[in-house]
Every structure is written in structure tokens, then in C-alpha cells.
Coordinates of C-alpha atoms in Angstrom, one line a residue:
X1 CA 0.0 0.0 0.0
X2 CA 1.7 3.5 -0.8
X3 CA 0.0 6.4 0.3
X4 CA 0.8 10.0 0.2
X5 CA 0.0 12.4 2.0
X6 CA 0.4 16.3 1.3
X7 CA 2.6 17.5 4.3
X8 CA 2.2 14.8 6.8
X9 CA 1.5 11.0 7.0
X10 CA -1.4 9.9 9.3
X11 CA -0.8 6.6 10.4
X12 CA -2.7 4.1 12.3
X13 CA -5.6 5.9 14.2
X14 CA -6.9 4.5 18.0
X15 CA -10.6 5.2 17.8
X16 CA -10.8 5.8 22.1
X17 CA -8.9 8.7 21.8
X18 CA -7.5 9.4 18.0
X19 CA -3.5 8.9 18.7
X20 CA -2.2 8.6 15.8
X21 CA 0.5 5.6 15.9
X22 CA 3.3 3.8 14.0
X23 CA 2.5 0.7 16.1
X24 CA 0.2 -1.4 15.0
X25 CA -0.4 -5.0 13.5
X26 CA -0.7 -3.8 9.9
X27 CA 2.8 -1.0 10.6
X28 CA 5.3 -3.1 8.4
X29 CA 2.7 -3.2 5.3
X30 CA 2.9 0.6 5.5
X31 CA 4.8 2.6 3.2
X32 CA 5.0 6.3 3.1
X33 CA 6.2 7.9 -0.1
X34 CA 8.3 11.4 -0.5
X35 CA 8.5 14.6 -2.3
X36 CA 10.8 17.2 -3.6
X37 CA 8.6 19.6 -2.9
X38 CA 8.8 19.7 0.6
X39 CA 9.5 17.3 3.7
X40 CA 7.2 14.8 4.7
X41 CA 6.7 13.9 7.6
X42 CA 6.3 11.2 9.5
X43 CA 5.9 10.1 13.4
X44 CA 7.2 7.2 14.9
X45 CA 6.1 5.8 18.1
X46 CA 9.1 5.7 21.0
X47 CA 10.4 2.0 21.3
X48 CA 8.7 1.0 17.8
X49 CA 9.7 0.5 14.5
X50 CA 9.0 3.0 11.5
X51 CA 6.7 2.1 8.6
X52 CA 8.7 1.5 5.4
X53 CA 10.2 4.8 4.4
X54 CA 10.5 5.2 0.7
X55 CA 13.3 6.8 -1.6
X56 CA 10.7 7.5 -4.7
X57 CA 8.3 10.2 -5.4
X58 CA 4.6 9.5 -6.3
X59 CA 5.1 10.2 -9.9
X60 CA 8.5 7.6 -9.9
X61 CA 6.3 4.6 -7.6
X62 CA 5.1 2.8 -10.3
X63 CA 7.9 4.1 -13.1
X64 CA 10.4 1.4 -14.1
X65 CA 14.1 2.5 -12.9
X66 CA 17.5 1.3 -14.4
X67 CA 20.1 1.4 -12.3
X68 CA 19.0 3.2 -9.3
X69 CA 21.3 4.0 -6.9
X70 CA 20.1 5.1 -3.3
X71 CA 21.8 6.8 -0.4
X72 CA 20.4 7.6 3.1
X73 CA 21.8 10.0 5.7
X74 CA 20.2 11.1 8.8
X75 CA 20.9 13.4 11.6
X76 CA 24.4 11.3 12.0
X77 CA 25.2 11.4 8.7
X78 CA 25.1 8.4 6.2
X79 CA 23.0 5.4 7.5
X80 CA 24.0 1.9 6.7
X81 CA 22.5 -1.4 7.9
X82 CA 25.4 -2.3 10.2
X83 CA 23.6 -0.1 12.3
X84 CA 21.2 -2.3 14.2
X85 CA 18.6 0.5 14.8
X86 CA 18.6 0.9 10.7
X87 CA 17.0 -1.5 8.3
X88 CA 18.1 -0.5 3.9
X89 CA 16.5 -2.6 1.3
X90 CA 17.8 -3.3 -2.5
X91 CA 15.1 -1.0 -4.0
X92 CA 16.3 2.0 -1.1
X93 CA 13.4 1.3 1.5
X94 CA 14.4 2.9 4.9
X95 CA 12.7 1.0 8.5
X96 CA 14.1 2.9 11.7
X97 CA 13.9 -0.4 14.0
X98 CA 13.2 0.5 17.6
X99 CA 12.8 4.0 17.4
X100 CA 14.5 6.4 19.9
X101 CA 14.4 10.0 20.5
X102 CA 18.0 11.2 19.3
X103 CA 17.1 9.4 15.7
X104 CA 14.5 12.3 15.2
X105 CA 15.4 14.6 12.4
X106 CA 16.0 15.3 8.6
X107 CA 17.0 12.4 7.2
X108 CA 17.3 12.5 3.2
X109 CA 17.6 10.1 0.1
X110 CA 19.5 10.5 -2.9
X111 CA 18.3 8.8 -5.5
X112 CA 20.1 8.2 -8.9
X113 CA 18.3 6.6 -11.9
X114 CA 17.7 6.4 -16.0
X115 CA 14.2 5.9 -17.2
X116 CA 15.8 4.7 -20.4
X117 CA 19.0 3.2 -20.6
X118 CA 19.9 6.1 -23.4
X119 CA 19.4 8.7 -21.2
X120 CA 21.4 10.7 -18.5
X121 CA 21.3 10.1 -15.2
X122 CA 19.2 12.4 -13.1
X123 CA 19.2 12.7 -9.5
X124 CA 16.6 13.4 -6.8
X125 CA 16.8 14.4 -3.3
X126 CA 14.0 13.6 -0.9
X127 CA 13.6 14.5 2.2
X128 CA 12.0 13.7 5.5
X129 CA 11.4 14.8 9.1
X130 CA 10.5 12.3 11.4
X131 CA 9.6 12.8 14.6
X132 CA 9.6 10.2 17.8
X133 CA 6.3 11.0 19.6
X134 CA 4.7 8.9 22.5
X135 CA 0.8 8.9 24.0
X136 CA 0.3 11.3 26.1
X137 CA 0.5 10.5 30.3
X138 CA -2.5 11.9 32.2
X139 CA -3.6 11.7 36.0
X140 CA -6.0 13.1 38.4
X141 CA -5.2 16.1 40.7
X142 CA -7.1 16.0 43.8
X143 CA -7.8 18.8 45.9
X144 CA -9.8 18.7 49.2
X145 CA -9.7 20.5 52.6
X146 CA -10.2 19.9 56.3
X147 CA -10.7 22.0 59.5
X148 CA -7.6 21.6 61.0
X149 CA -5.8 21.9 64.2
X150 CA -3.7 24.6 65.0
X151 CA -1.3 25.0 62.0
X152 CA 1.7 24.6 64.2
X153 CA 0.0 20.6 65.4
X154 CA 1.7 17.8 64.3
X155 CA -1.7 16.2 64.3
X156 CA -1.8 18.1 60.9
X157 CA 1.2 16.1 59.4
X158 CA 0.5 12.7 61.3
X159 CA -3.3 13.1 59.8
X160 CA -2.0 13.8 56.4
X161 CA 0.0 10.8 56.1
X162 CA -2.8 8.8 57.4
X163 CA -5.3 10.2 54.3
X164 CA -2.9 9.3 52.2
X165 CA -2.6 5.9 53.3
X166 CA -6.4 5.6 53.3
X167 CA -6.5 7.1 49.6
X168 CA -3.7 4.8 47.9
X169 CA -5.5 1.9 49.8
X170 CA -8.5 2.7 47.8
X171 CA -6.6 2.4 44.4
X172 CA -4.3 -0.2 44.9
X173 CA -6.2 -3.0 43.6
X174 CA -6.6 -0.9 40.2
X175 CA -3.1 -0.6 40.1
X176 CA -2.8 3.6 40.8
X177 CA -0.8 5.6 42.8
X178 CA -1.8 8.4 45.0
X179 CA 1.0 10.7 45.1
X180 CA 1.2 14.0 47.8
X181 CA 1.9 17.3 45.6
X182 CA 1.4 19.6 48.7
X183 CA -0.6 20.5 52.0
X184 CA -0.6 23.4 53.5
X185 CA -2.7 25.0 56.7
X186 CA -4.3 28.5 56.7
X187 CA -5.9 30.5 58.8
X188 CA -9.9 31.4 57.1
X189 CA -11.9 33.9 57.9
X190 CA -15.7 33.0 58.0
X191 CA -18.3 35.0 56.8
X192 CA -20.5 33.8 60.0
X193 CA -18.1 33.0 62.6
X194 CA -14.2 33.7 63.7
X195 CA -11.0 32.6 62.2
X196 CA -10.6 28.5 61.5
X197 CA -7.9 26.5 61.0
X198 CA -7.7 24.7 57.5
X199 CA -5.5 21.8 55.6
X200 CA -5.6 22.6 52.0
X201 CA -4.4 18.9 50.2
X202 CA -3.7 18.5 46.8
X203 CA -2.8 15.1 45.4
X204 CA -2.2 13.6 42.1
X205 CA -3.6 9.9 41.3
X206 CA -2.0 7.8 38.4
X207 CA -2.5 4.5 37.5
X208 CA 0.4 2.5 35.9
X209 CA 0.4 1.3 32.2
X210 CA -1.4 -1.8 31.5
X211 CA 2.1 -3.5 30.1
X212 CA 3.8 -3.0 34.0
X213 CA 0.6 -4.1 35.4
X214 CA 1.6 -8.0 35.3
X215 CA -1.9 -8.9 36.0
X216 CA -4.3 -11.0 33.6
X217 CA -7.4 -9.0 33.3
X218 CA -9.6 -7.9 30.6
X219 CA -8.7 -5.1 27.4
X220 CA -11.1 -2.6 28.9
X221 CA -10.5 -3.6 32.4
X222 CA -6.7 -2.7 32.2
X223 CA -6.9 0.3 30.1
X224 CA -5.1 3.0 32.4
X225 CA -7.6 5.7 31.7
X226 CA -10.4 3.0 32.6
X227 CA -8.8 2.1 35.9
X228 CA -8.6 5.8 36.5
X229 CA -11.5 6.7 35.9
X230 CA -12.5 3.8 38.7
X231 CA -10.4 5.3 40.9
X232 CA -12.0 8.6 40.8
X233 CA -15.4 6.6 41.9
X234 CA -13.7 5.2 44.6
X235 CA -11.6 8.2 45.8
X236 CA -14.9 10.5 45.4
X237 CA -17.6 7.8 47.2
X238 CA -15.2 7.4 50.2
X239 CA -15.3 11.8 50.8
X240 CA -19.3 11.4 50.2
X241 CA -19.2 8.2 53.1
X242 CA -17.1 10.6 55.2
X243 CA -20.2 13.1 55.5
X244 CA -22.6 10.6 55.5
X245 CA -20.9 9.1 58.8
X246 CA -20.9 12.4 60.1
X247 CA -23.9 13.5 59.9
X248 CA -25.4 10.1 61.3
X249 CA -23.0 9.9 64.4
X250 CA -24.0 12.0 67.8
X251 CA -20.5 12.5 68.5
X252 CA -19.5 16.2 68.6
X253 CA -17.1 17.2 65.5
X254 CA -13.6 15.9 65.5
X255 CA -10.6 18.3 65.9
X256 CA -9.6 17.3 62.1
X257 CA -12.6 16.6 59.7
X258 CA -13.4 16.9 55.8
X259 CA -15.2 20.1 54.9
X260 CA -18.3 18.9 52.8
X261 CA -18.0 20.2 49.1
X262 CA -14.5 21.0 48.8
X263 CA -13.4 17.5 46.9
X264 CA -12.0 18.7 43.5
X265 CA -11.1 16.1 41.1
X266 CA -9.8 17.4 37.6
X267 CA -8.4 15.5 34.7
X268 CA -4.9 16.7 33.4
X269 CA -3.0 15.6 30.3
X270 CA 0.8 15.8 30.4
X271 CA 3.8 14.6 28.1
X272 CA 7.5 14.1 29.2
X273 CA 10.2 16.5 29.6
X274 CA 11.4 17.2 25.9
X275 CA 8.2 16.4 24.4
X276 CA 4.7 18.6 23.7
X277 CA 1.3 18.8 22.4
X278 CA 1.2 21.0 18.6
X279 CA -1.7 20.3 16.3
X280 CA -0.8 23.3 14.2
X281 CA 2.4 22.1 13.8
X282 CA 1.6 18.7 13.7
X283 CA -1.4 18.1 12.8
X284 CA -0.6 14.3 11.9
X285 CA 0.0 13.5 15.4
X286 CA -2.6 16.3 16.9
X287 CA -3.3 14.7 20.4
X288 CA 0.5 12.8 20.4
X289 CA 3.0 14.0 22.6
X290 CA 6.0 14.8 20.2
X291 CA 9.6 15.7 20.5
X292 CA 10.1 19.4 20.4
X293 CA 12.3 21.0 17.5
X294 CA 15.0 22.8 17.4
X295 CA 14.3 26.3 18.4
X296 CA 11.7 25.1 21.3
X297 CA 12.2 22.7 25.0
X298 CA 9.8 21.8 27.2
X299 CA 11.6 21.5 31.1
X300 CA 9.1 19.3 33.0
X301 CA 5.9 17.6 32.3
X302 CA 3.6 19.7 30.9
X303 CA 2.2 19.9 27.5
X304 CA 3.6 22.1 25.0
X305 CA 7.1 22.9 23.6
X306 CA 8.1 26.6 24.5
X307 CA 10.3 28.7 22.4
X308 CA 13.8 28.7 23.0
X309 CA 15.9 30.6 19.8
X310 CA 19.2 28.7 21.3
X311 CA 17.8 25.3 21.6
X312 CA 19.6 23.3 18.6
X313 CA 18.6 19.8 19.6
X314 CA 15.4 18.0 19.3
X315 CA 14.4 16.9 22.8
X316 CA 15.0 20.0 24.4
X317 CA 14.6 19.9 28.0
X318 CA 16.1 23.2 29.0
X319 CA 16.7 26.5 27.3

């Protein structure tokens, strides 16, 4: 199957959330054709192989060539077979084997060829830019708050550490994390009463990949964003019990106690350092997380590339 695209090659699509990938069943049956034009190009999952790259145009593909002669270079320079992580048919057909992030770049093809065996030689250069992507991570945050004890208590950081227990507890099963970003205790005004002492909590909750897992278990069932999801139901029905108790029990209020309606749980999308979210620039890969250029970095987790005029490297992870 050849297939060209005009400035970008959509490969294999996941219909849950429309990554684009270059992993699939059908990826080495794929074969993306070039220009002279302008650079195609292509994205290549992390850890995965590349579809077949090829050195022809759409008007050579189906054109009989004598004596072609092909020659690959990429961002090191000229690739050769030796190379484990390269694969070079006869007929010039490029496969990037187990794709890592320092192969992303220009890589080109020269092609020399007669289409008679009277005539010159001519000579074409095609080009490519292929880019290492991966899915993008995501996780809960969690915010919630509780009266508190004095801010200066170590009940606060003893209790803290005890939610926290509680809260991976709840996930553990489903193979998630709970993870403490920050807690901090303030002094609120309220609008009927004195000054009260809060604990303001913020946790993330992740859940593992499905491949780290080890655990037999259904497709659906071991889909992260599925077990996250379940997580959520579990993490949000145990603050709902936690009035419920409350309001049942005769017991006078506790010193440290959840304040009903302050559970925040909000979905956040983030790629790895080095990596960002572009559909305008790449809107092949609009919802992948891929490498940032040269001239951009991205220095922690979050989801776009920013611009960095001194960053020559793809991967950028600082400016």
C-alpha cells in the first residue's frame, strides 16, 4: 500500500482517543512515499519500528528505474544497515527499528536513476522529518480541605500521612498511585463565625500502564484511563461516606474533619520533559506528545514545547 500524504503522513488511528501511531499489527505493510517539494513527515512511536520509508516520489512509484542507486543519511550522517537500529532494502526502502528519541530529524535520500538506458542520469533528493512521539500520560489532581488543628500541630502532618494511606489503599487494587503534591494549613476567615484552621491537600492519582501491570485481566478492564477513571469513583464515594458518617453519628465534630464540598477532582493531560502537544504544527499526530524542535524545549511535564531561539537539539529539556 503507498499512500501519500500532502505534508504529513497519518498513520494508524486508535478510535478511544484518536492517537495517531506507528504501532500497529498492519505498521510493516505501510509505506510512506516522499517529495521534492517539501519534507514529509512522519511520526514514529518511542520504542517502535518505522513504517517502510521510501526513496521515490509519487510520480517515480510505479515508473520502471534502471540502475538506481540510493543513499540515506540522517541526523548522523550516512546510515548503513550495520547499524542495528537501521533497516536499507535493495530497491532504497528505509525501517528505523526500535525508534529512539535522538534518531528524530532530517533524514534525506539521494536517488540516482535512468528511465531509459539512453538517457542521463538524473538525480533526486528527498527529504523527510521524522519525529519520535509517545501517547500522552495523564492523572488526576485532587484537591480537598479539612478543618484543622492549630497549623503549628503535628496532628496536621501525622493526619496527612494517614489520608494518604487511606487514599492509595483505595486504588491499589486498580493498580494507581496516589501521590502527595502539597498540603498546606491556613488561617480562614468566615463569613458567620471567627478565624478557623484549614488543611488545604492536593494530590495527584495515576495508575500505571497496563504493560507494567503483570496482571491477567480484561482489554477494557486494564486500560489505564479506565482504571482511573474507577479510581475517581472510589476516591470521590469514600469523601461522600465521610459526610454521611458524620452526619449520622451524635458525637460532637472531630478536631480534624473533611469540609463537605471542597473535593476537586480534575483530569490533566501531560507529556514528558522534551516532548509537547502542537496540532498546528503537527497536525498528523494532533493529540501525540511529540519531540520538540530545534528552536523550542519543554523542562518538566507539561504539555507544550516553549520557544527557545538557542535550543539546537530535538528533545530540548532546558533552554
Amino acid at each position: 500500500i503507498v499512500v501519500l500524504m500532502p505534508l504529513f503522513y497519518l498513520l494508524t488511528v486508535q478510535p478511544s482517543r484518536g492517537f495517531l501511531r506507528s504501532a500497529g499489527p498492519r505498521r510493516d505493510s505501510l509505506k510512506i512515499v516522499g517529495s521534492i517539494r517539501f519534507p514529509v513527515k512522519v511520526y514514529v512511536k518511542l520504542d517502535h519500528n518505522s513504517p517502510r520509508i521510501l526513496c521515490v516520489t509519487n510520480h517515480l512509484r510505479n515508473s520502471e528505474l534502471i540502475d538506481p542507486l540510493f543513499r540515506w543519511n540522517g541526523p548522523g550522517g550516512y546510515l548503513s544497515s550495520e547499524n542495528s537500529s537501521v533497516q536499507i532494502s535493495p530497491t532504497g526502502t528505509l525501517i528505523l527499528r526500535r525508534f529512539k528519541s535522538d534518531l528524530s530529524g532530517v533524514y534525506t535520500c539521494s536517488l540516482v536513476y535512468k528511465l531509459t538506458a539512453a538517457q542521463p542520469d538524473k538525480k533526486l533528493i528527498i527529504k523527510y522529518l521524522i519525529y519520535a512521539y509517545s501517547d500522552p500520560q495523564y492523572y488526576y489532581e485532587l484537591t480537598v480541605q479539612y478543618h484543622a488543628a492549630p497549623c503549628n500541630s503535628f496532628h496536621n502532618i501525622s493526619f496527612g500521612k494517614a489520608l494518604l494511606q487511606i487514599l492509595s489503599k483505595l486504588v491499589a487494587e486498580l493498580s494507581c498511585e496516589v501521590t502527595l503534591i502539597k498540603s498546606e494549613c491556613h488561617h480562614v476567615k468566615m463569613q458567620r463565625g471567627g478565624l478557623q484552621n484549614e488543611m488545604f491537600f492536593t494530590f495527584s492519582v495515576t495508575c500505571l500502564d497496563r504493560e507494567k501491570t503483570n496482571r491477567l485481566c480484561q482489554q477494557s478492564a486494564c486500560d489505564a484511563s479506565h482504571r482511573l477513571n474507577k479510581a475517581k469513583y472510589l476516591i470521590e464515594r469514600f469523601f461522600k461516606q465521610e459526610v454521611e458518617v458524620r452526619r449520622k453519628s451524635s458525637e460532637p465534630l472531630p478536631e480534624i474533619y473533611y469540609i463537605e464540598g471542597t473535593l476537586q477532582m480534575v483530569w490533566v493531560d501531560h507529556c514528558y520533559p522534551g516532548y509537547g502537544m502542537n496540532a498546528i504544527r503537527h497536525p498528523g499526530c494532533p493529540e501525540c506528545c511529540v519531540i520538540c524542535s530545534p528552536g523550542s524545549y519543554n523542562p518538566s511535564n507539561g504539555i507544550h514545547c516553549l520557544q527557545c531561539d538557542s535550543s539546537l537539539i530535538y528533545g530540548a529539556t532546558k533552554c
